[in-house]
CSV table of C-alpha atoms in Angstrom, one decimal:
chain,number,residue,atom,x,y,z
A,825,UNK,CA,-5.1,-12.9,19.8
A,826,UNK,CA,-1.6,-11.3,19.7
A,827,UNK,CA,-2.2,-8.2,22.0
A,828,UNK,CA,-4.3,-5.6,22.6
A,829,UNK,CA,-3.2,-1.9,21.4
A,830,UNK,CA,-3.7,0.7,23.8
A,831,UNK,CA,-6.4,3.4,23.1
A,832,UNK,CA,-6.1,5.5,20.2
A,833,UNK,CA,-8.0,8.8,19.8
A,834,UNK,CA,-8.9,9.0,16.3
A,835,UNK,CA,-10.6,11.8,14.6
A,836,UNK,CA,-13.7,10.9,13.3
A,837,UNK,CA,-14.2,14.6,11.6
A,838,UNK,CA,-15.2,14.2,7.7
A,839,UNK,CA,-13.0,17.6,7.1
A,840,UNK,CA,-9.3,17.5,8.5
A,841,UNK,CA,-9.2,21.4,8.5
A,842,UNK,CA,-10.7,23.2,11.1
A,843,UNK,CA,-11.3,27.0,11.7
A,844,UNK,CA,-12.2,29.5,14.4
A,845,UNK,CA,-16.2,28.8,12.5
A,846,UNK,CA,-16.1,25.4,13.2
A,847,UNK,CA,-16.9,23.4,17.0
A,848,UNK,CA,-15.2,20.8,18.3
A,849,UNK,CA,-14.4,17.7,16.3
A,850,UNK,CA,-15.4,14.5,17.5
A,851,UNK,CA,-13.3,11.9,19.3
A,852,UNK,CA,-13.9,8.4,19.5
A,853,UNK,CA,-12.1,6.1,21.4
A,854,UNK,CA,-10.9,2.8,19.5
A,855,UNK,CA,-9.3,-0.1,20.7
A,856,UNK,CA,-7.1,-2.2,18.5
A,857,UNK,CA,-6.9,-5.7,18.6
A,858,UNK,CA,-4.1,-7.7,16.7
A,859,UNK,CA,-4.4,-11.5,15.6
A,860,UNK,CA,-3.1,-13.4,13.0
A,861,UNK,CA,-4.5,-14.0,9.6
A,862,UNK,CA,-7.2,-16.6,9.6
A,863,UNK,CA,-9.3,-18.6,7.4
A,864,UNK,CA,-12.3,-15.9,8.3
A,865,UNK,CA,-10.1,-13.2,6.9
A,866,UNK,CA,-9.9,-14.7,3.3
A,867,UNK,CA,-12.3,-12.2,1.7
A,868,UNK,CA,-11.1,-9.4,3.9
A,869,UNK,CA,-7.7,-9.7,2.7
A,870,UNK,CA,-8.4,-10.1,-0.9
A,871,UNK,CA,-10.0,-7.0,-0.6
A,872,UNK,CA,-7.4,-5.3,0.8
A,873,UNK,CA,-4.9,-6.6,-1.7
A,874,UNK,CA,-7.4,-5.4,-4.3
A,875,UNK,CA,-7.5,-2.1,-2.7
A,876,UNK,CA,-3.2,-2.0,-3.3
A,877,UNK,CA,-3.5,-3.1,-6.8
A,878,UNK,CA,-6.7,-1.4,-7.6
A,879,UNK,CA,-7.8,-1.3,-11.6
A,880,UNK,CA,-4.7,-3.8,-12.0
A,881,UNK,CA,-6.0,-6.2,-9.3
A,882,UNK,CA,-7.7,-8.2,-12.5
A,883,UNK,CA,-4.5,-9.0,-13.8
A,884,UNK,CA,-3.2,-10.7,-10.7
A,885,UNK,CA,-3.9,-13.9,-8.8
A,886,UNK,CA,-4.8,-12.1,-5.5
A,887,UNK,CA,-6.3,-15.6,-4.1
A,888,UNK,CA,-3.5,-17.7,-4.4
A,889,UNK,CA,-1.6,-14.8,-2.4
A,890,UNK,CA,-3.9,-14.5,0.2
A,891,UNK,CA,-3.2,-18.6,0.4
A,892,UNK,CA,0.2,-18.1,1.7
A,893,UNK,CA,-0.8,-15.1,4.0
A,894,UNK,CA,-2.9,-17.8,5.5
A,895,UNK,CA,-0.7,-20.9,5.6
A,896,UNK,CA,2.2,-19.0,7.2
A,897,UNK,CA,0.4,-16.9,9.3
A,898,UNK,CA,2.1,-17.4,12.2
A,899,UNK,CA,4.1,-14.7,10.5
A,900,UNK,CA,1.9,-11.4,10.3
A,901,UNK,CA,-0.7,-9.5,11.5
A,902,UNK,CA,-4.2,-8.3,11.5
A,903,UNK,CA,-5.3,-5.4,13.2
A,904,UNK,CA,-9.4,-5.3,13.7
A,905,UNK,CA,-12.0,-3.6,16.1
A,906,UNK,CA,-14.9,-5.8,17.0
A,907,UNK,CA,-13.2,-8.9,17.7
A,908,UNK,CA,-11.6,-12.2,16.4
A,909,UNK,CA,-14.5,-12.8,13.9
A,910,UNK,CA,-14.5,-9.4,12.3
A,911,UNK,CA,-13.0,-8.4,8.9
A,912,UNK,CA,-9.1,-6.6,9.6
A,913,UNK,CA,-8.7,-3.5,8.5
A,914,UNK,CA,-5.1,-4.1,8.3
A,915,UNK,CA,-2.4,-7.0,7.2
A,916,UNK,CA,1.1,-6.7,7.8
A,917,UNK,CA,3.1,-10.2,6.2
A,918,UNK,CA,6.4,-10.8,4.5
A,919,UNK,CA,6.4,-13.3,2.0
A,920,UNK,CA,9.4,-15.1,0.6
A,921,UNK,CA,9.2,-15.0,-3.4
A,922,UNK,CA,12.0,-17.5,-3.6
A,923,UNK,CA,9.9,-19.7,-1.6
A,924,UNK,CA,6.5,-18.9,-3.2
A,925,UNK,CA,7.9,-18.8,-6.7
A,926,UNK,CA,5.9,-21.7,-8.0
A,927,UNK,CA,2.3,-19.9,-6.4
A,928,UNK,CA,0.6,-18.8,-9.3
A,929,UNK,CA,-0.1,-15.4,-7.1
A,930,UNK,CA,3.3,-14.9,-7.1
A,931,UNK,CA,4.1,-15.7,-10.6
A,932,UNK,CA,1.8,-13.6,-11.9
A,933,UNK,CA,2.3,-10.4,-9.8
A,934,UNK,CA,6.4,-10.9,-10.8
A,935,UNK,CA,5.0,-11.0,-14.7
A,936,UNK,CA,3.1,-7.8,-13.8
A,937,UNK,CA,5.5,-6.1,-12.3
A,938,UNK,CA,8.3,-7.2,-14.5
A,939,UNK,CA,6.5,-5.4,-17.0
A,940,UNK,CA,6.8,-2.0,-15.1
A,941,UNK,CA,10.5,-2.3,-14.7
A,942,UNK,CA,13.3,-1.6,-16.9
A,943,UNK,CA,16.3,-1.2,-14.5
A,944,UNK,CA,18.0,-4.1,-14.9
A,945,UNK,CA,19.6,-4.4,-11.3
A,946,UNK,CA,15.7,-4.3,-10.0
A,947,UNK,CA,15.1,-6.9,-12.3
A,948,UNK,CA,17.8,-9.2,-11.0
A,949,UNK,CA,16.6,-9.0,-7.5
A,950,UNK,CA,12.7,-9.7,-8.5
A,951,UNK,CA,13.6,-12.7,-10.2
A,952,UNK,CA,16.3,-13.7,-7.7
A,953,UNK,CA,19.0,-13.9,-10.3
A,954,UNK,CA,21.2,-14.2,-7.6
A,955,UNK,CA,20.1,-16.8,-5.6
A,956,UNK,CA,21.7,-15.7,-2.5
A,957,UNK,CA,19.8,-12.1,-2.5
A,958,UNK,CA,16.9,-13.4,-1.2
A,959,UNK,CA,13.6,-11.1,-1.8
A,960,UNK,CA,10.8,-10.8,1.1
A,961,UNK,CA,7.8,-8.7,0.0
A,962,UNK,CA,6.4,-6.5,2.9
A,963,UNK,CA,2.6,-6.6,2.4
A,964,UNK,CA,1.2,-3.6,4.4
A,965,UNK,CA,-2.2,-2.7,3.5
A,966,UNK,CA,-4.6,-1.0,5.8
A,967,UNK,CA,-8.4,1.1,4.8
A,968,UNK,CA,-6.6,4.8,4.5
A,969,UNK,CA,-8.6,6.3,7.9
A,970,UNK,CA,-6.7,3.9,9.9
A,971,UNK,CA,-3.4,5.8,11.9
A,972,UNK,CA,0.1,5.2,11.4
A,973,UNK,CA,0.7,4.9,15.0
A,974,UNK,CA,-0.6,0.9,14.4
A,975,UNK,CA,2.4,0.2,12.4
A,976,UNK,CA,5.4,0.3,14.9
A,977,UNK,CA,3.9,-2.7,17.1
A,978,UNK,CA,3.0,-4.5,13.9
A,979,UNK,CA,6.6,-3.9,12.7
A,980,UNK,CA,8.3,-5.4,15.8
A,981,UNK,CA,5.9,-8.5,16.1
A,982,UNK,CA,6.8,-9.3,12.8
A,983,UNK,CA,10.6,-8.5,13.1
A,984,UNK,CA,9.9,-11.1,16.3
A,985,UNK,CA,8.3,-13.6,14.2
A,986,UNK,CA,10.0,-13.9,11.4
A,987,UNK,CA,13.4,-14.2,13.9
A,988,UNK,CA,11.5,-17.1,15.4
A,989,UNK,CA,10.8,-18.8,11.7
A,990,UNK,CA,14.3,-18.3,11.0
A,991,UNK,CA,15.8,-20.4,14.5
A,992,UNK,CA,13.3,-23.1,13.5
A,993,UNK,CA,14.9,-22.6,10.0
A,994,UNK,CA,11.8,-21.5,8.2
A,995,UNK,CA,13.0,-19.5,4.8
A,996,UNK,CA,12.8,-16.1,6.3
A,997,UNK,CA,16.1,-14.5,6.2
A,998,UNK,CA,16.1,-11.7,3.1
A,999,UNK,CA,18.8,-9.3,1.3
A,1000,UNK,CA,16.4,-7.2,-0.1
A,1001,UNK,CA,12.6,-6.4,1.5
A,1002,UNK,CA,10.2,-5.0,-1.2
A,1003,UNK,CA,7.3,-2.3,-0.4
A,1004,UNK,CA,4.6,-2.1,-2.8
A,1005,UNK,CA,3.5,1.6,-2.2
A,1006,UNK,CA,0.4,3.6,-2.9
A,1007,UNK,CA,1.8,7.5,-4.1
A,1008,UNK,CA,-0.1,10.5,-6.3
A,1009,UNK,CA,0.7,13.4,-7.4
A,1010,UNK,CA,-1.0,16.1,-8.2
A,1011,UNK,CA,-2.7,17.0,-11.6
A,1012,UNK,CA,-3.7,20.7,-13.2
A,1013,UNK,CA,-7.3,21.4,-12.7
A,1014,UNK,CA,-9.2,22.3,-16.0
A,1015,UNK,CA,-12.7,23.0,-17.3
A,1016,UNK,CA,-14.7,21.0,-19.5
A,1017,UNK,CA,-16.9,22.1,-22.3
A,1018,UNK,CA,-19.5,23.4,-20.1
A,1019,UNK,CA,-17.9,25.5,-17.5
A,1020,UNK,CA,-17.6,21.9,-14.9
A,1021,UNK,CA,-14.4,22.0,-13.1
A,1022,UNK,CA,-12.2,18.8,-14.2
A,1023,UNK,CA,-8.6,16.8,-13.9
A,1024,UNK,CA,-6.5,17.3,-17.1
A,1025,UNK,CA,-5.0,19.0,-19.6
A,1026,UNK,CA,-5.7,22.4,-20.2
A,1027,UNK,CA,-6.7,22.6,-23.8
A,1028,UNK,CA,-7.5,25.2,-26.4
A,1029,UNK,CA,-11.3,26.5,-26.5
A,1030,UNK,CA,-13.5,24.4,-29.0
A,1031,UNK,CA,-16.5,25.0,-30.2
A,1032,UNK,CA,-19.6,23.5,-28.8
A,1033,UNK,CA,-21.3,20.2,-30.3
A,1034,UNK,CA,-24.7,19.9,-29.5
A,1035,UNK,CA,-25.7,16.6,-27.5
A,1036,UNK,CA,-22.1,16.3,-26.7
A,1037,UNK,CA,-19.9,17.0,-23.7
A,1038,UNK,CA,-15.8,16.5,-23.6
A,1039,UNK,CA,-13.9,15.6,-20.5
A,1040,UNK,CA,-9.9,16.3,-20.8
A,1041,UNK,CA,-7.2,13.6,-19.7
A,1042,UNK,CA,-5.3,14.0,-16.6
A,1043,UNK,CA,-1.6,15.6,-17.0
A,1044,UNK,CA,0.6,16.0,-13.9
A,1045,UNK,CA,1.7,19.3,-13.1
A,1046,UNK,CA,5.4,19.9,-13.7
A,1047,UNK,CA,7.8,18.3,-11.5
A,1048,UNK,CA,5.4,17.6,-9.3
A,1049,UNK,CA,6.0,16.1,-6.2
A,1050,UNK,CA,5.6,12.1,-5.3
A,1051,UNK,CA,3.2,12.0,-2.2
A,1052,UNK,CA,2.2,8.6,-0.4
A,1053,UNK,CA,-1.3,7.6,0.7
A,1054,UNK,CA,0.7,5.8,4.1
A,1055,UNK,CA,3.0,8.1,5.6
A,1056,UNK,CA,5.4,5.6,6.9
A,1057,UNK,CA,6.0,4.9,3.4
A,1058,UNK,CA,7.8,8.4,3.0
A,1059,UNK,CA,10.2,7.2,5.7
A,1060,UNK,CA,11.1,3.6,4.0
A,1061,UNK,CA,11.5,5.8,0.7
A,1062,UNK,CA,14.3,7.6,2.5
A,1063,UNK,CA,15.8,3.9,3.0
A,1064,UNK,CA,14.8,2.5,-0.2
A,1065,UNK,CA,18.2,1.4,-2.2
A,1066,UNK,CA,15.9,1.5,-5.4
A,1067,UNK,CA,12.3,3.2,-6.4
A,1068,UNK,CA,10.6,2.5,-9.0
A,1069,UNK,CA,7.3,4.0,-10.2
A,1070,UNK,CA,4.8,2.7,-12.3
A,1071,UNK,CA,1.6,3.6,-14.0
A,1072,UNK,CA,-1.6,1.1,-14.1
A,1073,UNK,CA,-1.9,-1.0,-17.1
A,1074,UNK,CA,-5.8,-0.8,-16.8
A,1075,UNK,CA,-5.8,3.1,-16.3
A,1076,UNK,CA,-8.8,4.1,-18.0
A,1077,UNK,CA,-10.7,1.9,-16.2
A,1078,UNK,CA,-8.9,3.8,-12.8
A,1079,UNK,CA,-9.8,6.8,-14.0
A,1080,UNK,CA,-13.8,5.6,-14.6
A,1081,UNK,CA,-14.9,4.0,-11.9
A,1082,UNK,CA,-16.8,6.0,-9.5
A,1083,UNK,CA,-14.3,5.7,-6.6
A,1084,UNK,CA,-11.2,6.5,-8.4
A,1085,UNK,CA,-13.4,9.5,-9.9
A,1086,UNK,CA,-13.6,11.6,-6.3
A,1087,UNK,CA,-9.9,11.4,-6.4
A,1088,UNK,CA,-9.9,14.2,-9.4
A,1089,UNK,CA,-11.8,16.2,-6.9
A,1090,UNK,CA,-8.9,16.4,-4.9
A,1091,UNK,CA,-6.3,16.9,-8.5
A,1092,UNK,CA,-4.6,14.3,-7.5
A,1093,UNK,CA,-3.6,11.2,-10.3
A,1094,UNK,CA,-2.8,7.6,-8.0
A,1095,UNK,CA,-0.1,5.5,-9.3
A,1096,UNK,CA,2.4,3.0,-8.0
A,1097,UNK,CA,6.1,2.5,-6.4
A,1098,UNK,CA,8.3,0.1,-5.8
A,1099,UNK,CA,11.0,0.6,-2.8
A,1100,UNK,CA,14.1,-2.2,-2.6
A,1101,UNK,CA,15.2,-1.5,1.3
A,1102,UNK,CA,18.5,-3.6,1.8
A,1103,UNK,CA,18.3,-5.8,5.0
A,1104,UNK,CA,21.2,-3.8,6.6
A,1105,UNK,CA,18.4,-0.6,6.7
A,1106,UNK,CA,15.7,-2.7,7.4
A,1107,UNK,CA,15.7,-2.3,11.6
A,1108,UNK,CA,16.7,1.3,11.0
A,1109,UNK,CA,13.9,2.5,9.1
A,1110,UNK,CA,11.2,0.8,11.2
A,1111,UNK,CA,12.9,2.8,14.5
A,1112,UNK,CA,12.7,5.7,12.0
A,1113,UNK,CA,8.9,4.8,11.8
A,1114,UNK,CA,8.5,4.7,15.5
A,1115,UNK,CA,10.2,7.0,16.6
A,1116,UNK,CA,8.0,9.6,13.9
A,1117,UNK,CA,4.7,7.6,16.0
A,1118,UNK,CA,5.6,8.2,19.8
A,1119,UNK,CA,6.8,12.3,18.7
A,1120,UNK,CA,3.1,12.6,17.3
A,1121,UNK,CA,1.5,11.0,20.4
């Protein structure tokens, strides 16, 4: 074991508004525990990495990531509740894709997402065109009711670890750290055929078919804003030297499945983004991050 966090008070209330109607919201006290990745976690983490890449999580080799996770995990973190032997429900790594080029996880996720990009200078970095501009992807992946506030100490053990790697001259110095980030935005309620509220289009009145019931595709409301499912994310945005946003390749099968489904009950349509933070605004955005955690404590 790493550490142990101090208590955090989380809400536990199924509705995040309150009202003058409603009582008091529950509080349980948590404590967080921090290891690094271990063999036990192997499931765990795939899951979690599945939970990044949802629908699209097919088309990537998420095992042979999880491999490196574990091999070098005296770089990273795992933050979990009921002791060494219980799954995380968070992972915070860096991974060197120079180093891990020949994984097959690795290959395959830069064919993936090398099929999202089209900005050239991107590009270059990904596939390390320059071999000097080193890329280190940031994994940071955690079940959505966990708080922000876990991320600064995970931040600074790994800014400690990876300085360690580097003295024994493990391949952990990076240009360029890449963020895999979870966004939405929001989509135009509409109605289907028979008066259900749905995500979509609005379209023109049809008639009714008998035996038959349409559902309209989601559309995103005019310039709508990009919104991120980890906050800290919005602060490494304000960092980020390039973003890039992407679309699933398997949407339809996001949109279907029963847990991608509730999101339309919020109007909101998930997609992907890809932040380049230069090493020079590394430290500063993780202060940034910090800093945000100890004003809302």
């Amino acid at each position: 074991m790493k550490r142990k966090a101090s208590e955090e008070n989380i809400n536990n209330s199924s509705d995040n508004e309150s009202s003058d109607n409603e009582g008091p919201q529950d509080i349980v006290d948590v404590d967080f525990d921090f290891y690094n990745p271990d063999q036990t976690d192997y499931q765990a983490l795939k899951r979690l990495l599945g939970q990044l890449f949802s629908a699209d999580a097919e088309l990537i080799q998420l095992g042979d990531i999880v491999d490196i996770l574990l091999e070098e995990n005296h770089v990273g973190t795992t933050v979990k509740v009921d002791g060494q032997e219980s799954d995380p429900y968070a992972i915070l790594s860096v991974i060197s894709m120079e180093q891990n080029k020949n994984n097959d996880g690795i290959k395959s996720l830069q064919s993936y997402l090398l099929g999202k990009i089209k900005d050239e200078a991107v590009k270059a970095i990904l596939t390390g065109a320059n071999s000097d501009k080193k890329l280190g992807w940031v994994i940071s992946e955690r079940f959505i009711n966990m708080p922000m506030e876990i991320m600064p100490p995970m931040y600074n053990m790994m800014q400690e670890e990876t300085k360690q790697a580097v003295e024994k001259g493990e391949p952990y110095t990076f240009e360029w750290y890449m963020f895999i980030s979870k966004t939405y935005k929001e989509v135009a309620p509409t109605v289907d055929e028979d008066g259900d509220e749905t995500m979509g289009e609005v379209q023109k009145p049809q008639p009714k078919k008998k035996g038959k019931k349409k559902k309209a595709q989601a559309a995103q409301l005019p310039d709508s804003e990009t919104f991120y499912f980890q906050a800290e994310d919005e602060v490494i945005a304000q960092y980020a030297d390039y973003k890039v946003d992407f679309k699933f390749t398997n949407r339809e099968k996001e949109s279907s499945s029963d847990a991608k489904r509730a999101f339309s009950d919020f109007g909101i349509a998930p997609a992907r983004r890809i932040m380049l933070v230069h090493k020079s605004k590394f430290a500063e955005a993780i202060n940034e991050i910090e800093k945000i955690c100890a004003a809302s404590s």
